[in-house]
PDB file of C-alpha atoms and ligand atoms in Angstrom:
ATOM      1  CA  MET A 806     135.158-224.558-146.143  1.00 97.00           C
ATOM      2  CA  ILE A 807     135.727-228.286-146.372  1.00 98.00           C
ATOM      3  CA  ILE A 808     139.124-229.978-146.365  1.00 98.00           C
ATOM      4  CA  ALA A 809     138.791-233.624-147.422  1.00 98.00           C
ATOM      5  CA  PRO A 810     141.831-235.919-147.438  1.00 98.00           C
ATOM      6  CA  SER A 811     141.388-238.700-150.009  1.00 98.00           C
ATOM      7  CA  LEU A 812     141.992-242.181-148.602  1.00 98.00           C
ATOM      8  CA  LEU A 813     143.239-243.357-152.002  1.00 98.00           C
ATOM      9  CA  ALA A 814     146.628-241.865-151.094  1.00 98.00           C
ATOM     10  CA  ALA A 815     146.761-243.537-147.671  1.00 98.00           C
ATOM     11  CA  ASP A 816     148.876-246.593-146.834  1.00 97.00           C
ATOM     12  CA  PHE A 817     146.460-249.417-147.773  1.00 97.00           C
ATOM     13  CA  GLY A 818     148.311-251.758-145.421  1.00 98.00           C
ATOM     14  CA  ARG A 819     147.327-249.583-142.460  1.00 98.00           C
ATOM     15  CA  LEU A 820     143.870-248.251-143.301  1.00 98.00           C
ATOM     16  CA  ALA A 821     142.660-248.242-139.693  1.00 98.00           C
ATOM     17  CA  ALA A 822     145.691-246.247-138.512  1.00 98.00           C
ATOM     18  CA  GLU A 823     145.355-243.885-141.482  1.00 98.00           C
ATOM     19  CA  THR A 824     141.692-243.284-140.638  1.00 98.00           C
ATOM     20  CA  ALA A 825     142.647-242.585-137.042  1.00 97.00           C
ATOM     21  CA  ARG A 826     145.190-240.073-138.369  1.00 97.00           C
ATOM     22  CA  VAL A 827     142.407-238.304-140.310  1.00 98.00           C
ATOM     23  CA  ASN A 828     140.262-238.351-137.185  1.00 97.00           C
ATOM     24  CA  ARG A 829     142.939-236.419-135.276  1.00 97.00           C
ATOM     25  CA  SER A 830     143.797-234.074-138.141  1.00 98.00           C
ATOM     26  CA  GLY A 831     140.920-231.591-137.977  1.00 98.00           C
ATOM     27  CA  ALA A 832     139.834-232.496-141.527  1.00 98.00           C
ATOM     28  CA  ASP A 833     136.135-231.998-142.260  1.00 98.00           C
ATOM     29  CA  TRP A 834     135.491-234.981-144.537  1.00 98.00           C
ATOM     30  CA  LEU A 835     137.204-238.232-145.486  1.00 98.00           C
ATOM     31  CA  HIS A 836     136.934-238.707-149.259  1.00 98.00           C
ATOM     32  CA  LEU A 837     136.533-242.359-150.297  1.00 98.00           C
ATOM     33  CA  ASP A 838     137.216-243.161-153.963  1.00 98.00           C
ATOM     34  CA  ILE A 839     135.353-246.193-155.280  1.00 98.00           C
ATOM     35  CA  MET A 840     136.611-247.484-158.648  1.00 98.00           C
ATOM     36  CA  ASP A 841     135.109-250.394-160.563  1.00 98.00           C
ATOM     37  CA  GLY A 842     137.750-251.108-163.249  1.00 98.00           C
ATOM     38  CA  HIS A 843     135.189-250.155-165.922  1.00 98.00           C
ATOM     39  CA  PHE A 844     134.119-246.524-165.508  1.00 98.00           C
ATOM     40  CA  VAL A 845     137.795-245.898-164.707  1.00 98.00           C
ATOM     41  CA  PRO A 846     140.768-248.170-165.413  1.00 98.00           C
ATOM     42  CA  ASN A 847     141.527-248.956-161.774  1.00 98.00           C
ATOM     43  CA  LEU A 848     140.069-250.744-158.753  1.00 98.00           C
ATOM     44  CA  SER A 849     140.036-249.481-155.190  1.00 98.00           C
ATOM     45  CA  PHE A 850     137.830-250.852-152.396  1.00 98.00           C
ATOM     46  CA  GLY A 851     134.201-251.607-151.635  1.00 98.00           C
ATOM     47  CA  PRO A 852     131.532-251.119-148.973  1.00 98.00           C
ATOM     48  CA  GLY A 853     133.140-253.741-146.711  1.00 98.00           C
ATOM     49  CA  VAL A 854     136.165-251.494-146.197  1.00 98.00           C
ATOM     50  CA  VAL A 855     133.985-248.429-145.575  1.00 98.00           C
ATOM     51  CA  LYS A 856     131.973-250.396-143.015  1.00 98.00           C
ATOM     52  CA  ALA A 857     135.155-251.501-141.237  1.00 98.00           C
ATOM     53  CA  LEU A 858     136.422-247.900-141.015  1.00 98.00           C
ATOM     54  CA  ARG A 859     133.107-246.372-139.935  1.00 98.00           C
ATOM     55  CA  PRO A 860     133.430-247.122-136.181  1.00 98.00           C
ATOM     56  CA  LEU A 861     136.900-245.533-136.086  1.00 98.00           C
ATOM     57  CA  THR A 862     135.818-241.925-136.621  1.00 98.00           C
ATOM     58  CA  ARG A 863     132.837-239.599-136.699  1.00 97.00           C
ATOM     59  CA  VAL A 864     134.285-237.611-139.607  1.00 98.00           C
ATOM     60  CA  PHE A 865     131.885-237.156-142.555  1.00 98.00           C
ATOM     61  CA  PHE A 866     132.330-239.955-145.141  1.00 99.00           C
ATOM     62  CA  ASP A 867     132.249-238.533-148.674  1.00 99.00           C
ATOM     63  CA  VAL A 868     131.942-241.476-151.087  1.00 99.00           C
ATOM     64  CA  HIS A 869     132.904-240.846-154.726  1.00 99.00           C
ATOM     65  CA  LEU A 870     131.550-243.566-157.019  1.00 98.00           C
ATOM     66  CA  MET A 871     133.572-243.862-160.231  1.00 98.00           C
ATOM     67  CA  CYS A 872     131.429-246.779-161.292  1.00 98.00           C
ATOM     68  CA  SER A 873     129.349-247.693-164.358  1.00 98.00           C
ATOM     69  CA  LYS A 874     126.531-249.247-162.331  1.00 98.00           C
ATOM     70  CA  PRO A 875     126.129-247.100-159.225  1.00 98.00           C
ATOM     71  CA  GLU A 876     122.501-248.216-158.873  1.00 98.00           C
ATOM     72  CA  ILE A 877     123.679-251.524-157.370  1.00 98.00           C
ATOM     73  CA  LEU A 878     126.047-249.754-154.948  1.00 98.00           C
ATOM     74  CA  LEU A 879     123.968-246.959-153.409  1.00 98.00           C
ATOM     75  CA  GLU A 880     122.301-249.053-150.729  1.00 98.00           C
ATOM     76  CA  PRO A 881     125.450-250.988-149.759  1.00 98.00           C
ATOM     77  CA  PHE A 882     127.445-247.760-149.331  1.00 99.00           C
ATOM     78  CA  ALA A 883     124.612-246.018-147.482  1.00 98.00           C
ATOM     79  CA  ARG A 884     124.414-248.993-145.107  1.00 98.00           C
ATOM     80  CA  ALA A 885     128.214-249.062-144.736  1.00 98.00           C
ATOM     81  CA  GLY A 886     128.178-245.507-143.372  1.00 98.00           C
ATOM     82  CA  ALA A 887     128.475-243.049-146.273  1.00 99.00           C
ATOM     83  CA  ASP A 888     127.257-239.552-145.349  1.00 99.00           C
ATOM     84  CA  GLN A 889     127.355-238.284-148.930  1.00 99.00           C
ATOM     85  CA  ILE A 890     127.442-240.218-152.207  1.00 99.00           C
ATOM     86  CA  ASN A 891     128.718-238.665-155.449  1.00 99.00           C
ATOM     87  CA  ILE A 892     127.771-240.139-158.816  1.00 98.00           C
ATOM     88  CA  HIS A 893     128.985-238.935-162.234  1.00 98.00           C
ATOM     89  CA  VAL A 894     126.976-236.781-164.643  1.00 98.00           C
ATOM     90  CA  GLU A 895     128.525-238.806-167.505  1.00 98.00           C
ATOM     91  CA  LEU A 896     126.008-241.575-166.660  1.00 98.00           C
ATOM     92  CA  GLY A 897     123.467-239.537-168.650  1.00 96.00           C
ATOM     93  CA  ALA A 898     119.825-240.594-168.534  1.00 95.00           C
ATOM     94  CA  GLN A 899     120.198-242.382-165.175  1.00 97.00           C
ATOM     95  CA  VAL A 900     121.389-239.302-163.286  1.00 98.00           C
ATOM     96  CA  THR A 901     117.988-238.023-162.122  1.00 98.00           C
ATOM     97  CA  SER A 902     116.914-241.349-160.639  1.00 98.00           C
ATOM     98  CA  LEU A 903     120.324-241.912-159.012  1.00 98.00           C
ATOM     99  CA  LEU A 904     120.238-238.501-157.299  1.00 98.00           C
ATOM    100  CA  TRP A 905     116.718-239.174-156.121  1.00 98.00           C
ATOM    101  CA  LYS A 906     117.705-242.604-154.812  1.00 98.00           C
ATOM    102  CA  ILE A 907     120.640-241.171-152.804  1.00 98.00           C
ATOM    103  CA  ARG A 908     118.307-238.579-151.283  1.00 98.00           C
ATOM    104  CA  SER A 909     115.702-241.224-150.461  1.00 98.00           C
ATOM    105  CA  LEU A 910     118.397-243.187-148.592  1.00 98.00           C
ATOM    106  CA  GLY A 911     118.826-240.137-146.360  1.00 98.00           C
ATOM    107  CA  ARG A 912     122.306-239.293-147.634  1.00 98.00           C
ATOM    108  CA  LYS A 913     123.730-236.040-149.009  1.00 99.00           C
ATOM    109  CA  VAL A 914     123.783-235.913-152.789  1.00 99.00           C
ATOM    110  CA  GLY A 915     126.915-235.258-154.850  1.00 99.00           C
ATOM    111  CA  LEU A 916     127.338-234.937-158.613  1.00 99.00           C
ATOM    112  CA  ALA A 917     130.793-235.254-160.185  1.00 99.00           C
ATOM    113  CA  ILE A 918     131.882-234.017-163.612  1.00 99.00           C
ATOM    114  CA  ASN A 919     134.930-235.171-165.580  1.00 98.00           C
ATOM    115  CA  PRO A 920     137.374-232.745-167.231  1.00 98.00           C
ATOM    116  CA  PRO A 921     136.206-233.296-170.841  1.00 98.00           C
ATOM    117  CA  THR A 922     132.485-232.865-170.006  1.00 98.00           C
ATOM    118  CA  GLN A 923     130.906-229.458-170.591  1.00 98.00           C
ATOM    119  CA  ILE A 924     129.701-227.708-167.427  1.00 98.00           C
ATOM    120  CA  SER A 925     126.250-227.228-169.027  1.00 98.00           C
ATOM    121  CA  ALA A 926     125.671-230.966-168.399  1.00 98.00           C
ATOM    122  CA  VAL A 927     125.193-230.344-164.652  1.00 98.00           C
ATOM    123  CA  GLN A 928     122.927-227.316-164.997  1.00 98.00           C
ATOM    124  CA  PRO A 929     119.605-229.233-164.783  1.00 98.00           C
ATOM    125  CA  TYR A 930     120.603-230.826-161.461  1.00 98.00           C
ATOM    126  CA  LEU A 931     121.939-227.868-159.491  1.00 98.00           C
ATOM    127  CA  ASP A 932     118.892-227.465-157.288  1.00 97.00           C
ATOM    128  CA  SER A 933     118.892-231.177-156.369  1.00 98.00           C
ATOM    129  CA  ILE A 934     122.470-231.545-155.110  1.00 98.00           C
ATOM    130  CA  ASP A 935     124.507-230.829-151.988  1.00 98.00           C
ATOM    131  CA  GLU A 936     127.847-230.864-153.811  1.00 99.00           C
ATOM    132  CA  LEU A 937     129.089-230.397-157.333  1.00 99.00           C
ATOM    133  CA  LEU A 938     132.435-232.208-157.557  1.00 99.00           C
ATOM    134  CA  VAL A 939     134.513-230.772-160.380  1.00 99.00           C
ATOM    135  CA  MET A 940     137.187-233.292-161.363  1.00 99.00           C
ATOM    136  CA  THR A 941     140.452-231.452-161.869  1.00 99.00           C
ATOM    137  CA  VAL A 942     142.174-234.607-163.186  1.00 98.00           C
ATOM    138  CA  ASN A 943     140.830-237.486-165.250  1.00 98.00           C
ATOM    139  CA  PRO A 944     139.629-239.886-162.561  1.00 98.00           C
ATOM    140  CA  GLY A 945     141.238-243.243-161.883  1.00 98.00           C
ATOM    141  CA  PHE A 946     144.515-242.497-160.156  1.00 98.00           C
ATOM    142  CA  GLY A 947     145.940-240.337-157.411  1.00 97.00           C
ATOM    143  CA  GLY A 948     149.026-238.204-157.815  1.00 97.00           C
ATOM    144  CA  GLN A 949     148.210-236.714-161.231  1.00 98.00           C
ATOM    145  CA  ALA A 950     148.906-233.153-162.325  1.00 98.00           C
ATOM    146  CA  PHE A 951     146.127-230.590-161.877  1.00 98.00           C
ATOM    147  CA  ILE A 952     144.338-229.666-165.144  1.00 98.00           C
ATOM    148  CA  TYR A 953     144.070-225.861-165.138  1.00 98.00           C
ATOM    149  CA  GLU A 954     141.571-225.873-168.010  1.00 98.00           C
ATOM    150  CA  THR A 955     138.909-227.123-165.541  1.00 98.00           C
ATOM    151  CA  LEU A 956     138.936-223.890-163.512  1.00 98.00           C
ATOM    152  CA  PRO A 957     136.492-221.972-165.751  1.00 98.00           C
ATOM    153  CA  LYS A 958     133.957-224.689-164.880  1.00 98.00           C
ATOM    154  CA  VAL A 959     134.397-223.880-161.192  1.00 98.00           C
ATOM    155  CA  GLU A 960     133.901-220.186-161.982  1.00 98.00           C
ATOM    156  CA  GLN A 961     130.755-220.903-164.003  1.00 98.00           C
ATOM    157  CA  ALA A 962     129.311-223.129-161.265  1.00 98.00           C
ATOM    158  CA  ALA A 963     130.012-220.432-158.663  1.00 98.00           C
ATOM    159  CA  ALA A 964     128.256-217.841-160.858  1.00 98.00           C
ATOM    160  CA  TRP A 965     125.173-220.073-161.263  1.00 98.00           C
ATOM    161  CA  ARG A 966     125.131-220.776-157.532  1.00 98.00           C
ATOM    162  CA  ARG A 967     125.192-217.047-156.778  1.00 98.00           C
ATOM    163  CA  GLU A 968     122.615-216.111-159.428  1.00 98.00           C
ATOM    164  CA  ARG A 969     120.185-218.842-158.377  1.00 98.00           C
ATOM    165  CA  GLY A 970     120.662-218.367-154.631  1.00 98.00           C
ATOM    166  CA  LEU A 971     121.705-222.010-154.157  1.00 98.00           C
ATOM    167  CA  ASN A 972     124.146-223.285-151.574  1.00 96.00           C
ATOM    168  CA  PHE A 973     125.607-226.574-152.817  1.00 98.00           C
ATOM    169  CA  HIS A 974     129.322-227.047-152.182  1.00 98.00           C
ATOM    170  CA  ILE A 975     131.658-226.711-155.139  1.00 99.00           C
ATOM    171  CA  GLY A 976     134.325-229.366-154.675  1.00 99.00           C
ATOM    172  CA  VAL A 977     137.548-229.879-156.572  1.00 99.00           C
ATOM    173  CA  ASP A 978     139.183-233.292-156.827  1.00 98.00           C
ATOM    174  CA  GLY A 979     142.567-234.218-158.253  1.00 98.00           C
ATOM    175  CA  GLY A 980     145.985-232.596-158.145  1.00 98.00           C
ATOM    176  CA  VAL A 981     144.938-230.243-155.354  1.00 98.00           C
ATOM    177  CA  ASP A 982     148.172-229.190-153.638  1.00 98.00           C
ATOM    178  CA  PHE A 983     149.438-226.156-151.701  1.00 98.00           C
ATOM    179  CA  THR A 984     149.644-224.104-154.909  1.00 98.00           C
ATOM    180  CA  THR A 985     146.583-225.191-156.895  1.00 98.00           C
ATOM    181  CA  VAL A 986     144.300-225.012-153.849  1.00 98.00           C
ATOM    182  CA  ALA A 987     144.542-221.209-153.874  1.00 98.00           C
ATOM    183  CA  ASP A 988     143.596-221.057-157.564  1.00 98.00           C
ATOM    184  CA  CYS A 989     140.588-223.295-156.855  1.00 98.00           C
ATOM    185  CA  ALA A 990     139.480-221.114-153.939  1.00 98.00           C
ATOM    186  CA  HIS A 991     139.888-217.997-156.056  1.00 97.00           C
ATOM    187  CA  ALA A 992     137.685-219.583-158.760  1.00 97.00           C
ATOM    188  CA  GLY A 993     134.920-220.224-156.205  1.00 97.00           C
ATOM    189  CA  ALA A 994     135.511-223.748-154.848  1.00 98.00           C
ATOM    190  CA  ASP A 995     134.809-224.372-151.155  1.00 98.00           C
ATOM    191  CA  ALA A 996     135.472-228.119-150.762  1.00 98.00           C
ATOM    192  CA  PHE A 997     138.979-229.364-151.411  1.00 98.00           C
ATOM    193  CA  VAL A 998     139.748-233.059-151.914  1.00 99.00           C
ATOM    194  CA  SER A 999     143.438-233.798-151.641  1.00 98.00           C
ATOM    195  CA  GLY A1000     145.155-237.182-151.506  1.00 98.00           C
ATOM    196  CA  THR A1001     148.880-237.226-152.210  1.00 98.00           C
ATOM    197  CA  THR A1002     149.586-233.756-150.817  1.00 98.00           C
ATOM    198  CA  LEU A1003     147.906-234.389-147.454  1.00 98.00           C
ATOM    199  CA  PHE A1004     148.622-238.073-146.805  1.00 96.00           C
ATOM    200  CA  GLY A1005     152.200-237.635-148.015  1.00 93.00           C
ATOM    201  CA  LYS A1006     152.970-235.480-144.966  1.00 96.00           C
ATOM    202  CA  ARG A1007     154.081-237.038-141.679  1.00 95.00           C
ATOM    203  CA  ASN A1008     151.986-234.462-139.840  1.00 98.00           C
ATOM    204  CA  LEU A1009     148.562-234.638-141.452  1.00 98.00           C
ATOM    205  CA  ALA A1010     147.037-232.146-139.004  1.00 98.00           C
ATOM    206  CA  ALA A1011     149.663-229.533-139.935  1.00 98.00           C
ATOM    207  CA  ALA A1012     149.045-230.186-143.646  1.00 98.00           C
ATOM    208  CA  VAL A1013     145.279-229.745-143.177  1.00 98.00           C
ATOM    209  CA  ARG A1014     145.884-226.500-141.236  1.00 98.00           C
ATOM    210  CA  LYS A1015     148.212-225.216-143.946  1.00 98.00           C
ATOM    211  CA  MET A1016     145.696-225.982-146.707  1.00 98.00           C
ATOM    212  CA  ARG A1017     142.915-224.273-144.725  1.00 98.00           C
ATOM    213  CA  ALA A1018     145.059-221.164-144.213  1.00 98.00           C
ATOM    214  CA  LEU A1019     145.925-220.989-147.930  1.00 98.00           C
ATOM    215  CA  VAL A1020     142.225-221.165-148.823  1.00 98.00           C
ATOM    216  CA  GLN A1021     141.375-218.449-146.293  1.00 96.00           C
ATOM    217  CA  ARG A1022     144.105-216.212-147.679  1.00 96.00           C
ATOM    218  CA  ALA A1023     142.968-216.764-151.285  1.00 95.00           C
ATOM    219  CA  ALA A1024     139.318-216.100-150.377  1.00 88.00           C
ATOM    220  CA  ALA A1025     140.264-212.882-148.543  1.00 89.00           C
ATOM    221  CA  ARG A1026     142.309-211.751-151.544  1.00 86.00           C
ATOM    222  CA  SER A1027     139.355-212.439-153.901  1.00 86.00           C
ATOM    223  CA  ALA A1028     137.000-210.473-151.640  1.00 83.00           C
ATOM    224  CA  ALA A1029     139.448-207.544-151.506  1.00 84.00           C
ATOM    225  CA  THR A1030     139.739-207.499-155.321  1.00 79.00           C
ATOM    226  CA  GLU A1031     135.962-207.443-155.667  1.00 75.00           C
ATOM    227  CA  CYS A1032     135.789-204.408-153.348  1.00 66.00           C
ATOM    228  CA  VAL A1033     138.199-202.294-155.419  1.00 60.00           C
ATOM    229  CA  PRO A1034     136.006-199.725-157.197  1.00 60.00           C
ATOM    230  CA  ALA A1035     136.329-199.794-160.988  1.00 52.00           C
ATOM    231  CA  ARG A1036     137.927-196.667-162.439  1.00 52.00           C
TER     232      ARG A1036
HETATM  233  C1  LIG B1739     140.984-239.416-158.678  1.00 87.36           C
HETATM  234  C2  LIG B1739     140.271-239.439-157.355  1.00 87.36           C
HETATM  235  C3  LIG B1739     140.801-238.439-156.390  1.00 87.36           C
HETATM  236  C4  LIG B1739     142.210-238.716-155.926  1.00 87.36           C
HETATM  237  C5  LIG B1739     142.896-237.397-155.649  1.00 87.36           C
HETATM  238  O1  LIG B1739     140.462-240.405-159.474  1.00 87.36           O
HETATM  239  O2  LIG B1739     138.896-239.182-157.548  1.00 87.36           O
HETATM  240  O3  LIG B1739     139.935-238.304-155.256  1.00 87.36           O
HETATM  241  O4  LIG B1739     142.247-239.505-154.773  1.00 87.36           O
HETATM  242  O5  LIG B1739     144.214-237.653-155.361  1.00 87.36           O
HETATM  243  P1  LIG B1739     145.383-236.579-155.558  1.00 87.36           P
HETATM  244  O6  LIG B1739     145.132-235.483-154.587  1.00 87.36           O
HETATM  245  O7  LIG B1739     146.603-237.388-155.254  1.00 87.36           O
HETATM  246  O8  LIG B1739     145.328-236.122-156.991  1.00 87.36           O
HETATM  247 ZN1  LIG B1740     137.618-238.650-155.749  1.00 87.36          ZN
END
């Protein structure tokens, strides 16, 4: 299980201190949202910021590119210290070459899918990725309400993963809080990106522990339900 605080919800005036807080929190990944003002109607930060934060922690850097031209950004983010780079399936014909390029840079490969996009769009890529990132809000901003209609996509991805014997992570991103995280875990997600809910707490380590415990409880409940013999 992966708990990934999203830096978008951190105090941008104190990014080094916020990164140090993540470092001490027991979180597995730091999720870094990159927005270009075109693919999404917002701007965040670039490879220079990622490079400046890299020496502050050994936590896994999970870069999420919400960008129309990721091809010009893959090398800069790989050099800046990204461990995994996610691009969006909505980029269409370019997806295959982008995934290949990320792999050739020696980085883990992530593929993100927006709420309105059918889950069938990711099917051709499942054996080439390390993470499928199911957006549970429309990307662009933190602090939005979780879209429950995205959960069947998580269930479908988990079914394909099982049937095909694959082991990519199924991540959820957007509106993941102490309630929705359990629903995501129950649907089959195993990587949980959470900005507002985690960074909003004074004690980030306690918030990460609480989220982990909720996921464990939900997963145990799902396993128990599966074991009940059908009458
Ligand atoms: C949304 C971003 C998310 C965002 C999640 O565009 O991709 O990673 O930071 O933030 P919360 O948890 O506040 O919805
Ligand atoms: Zn994100």
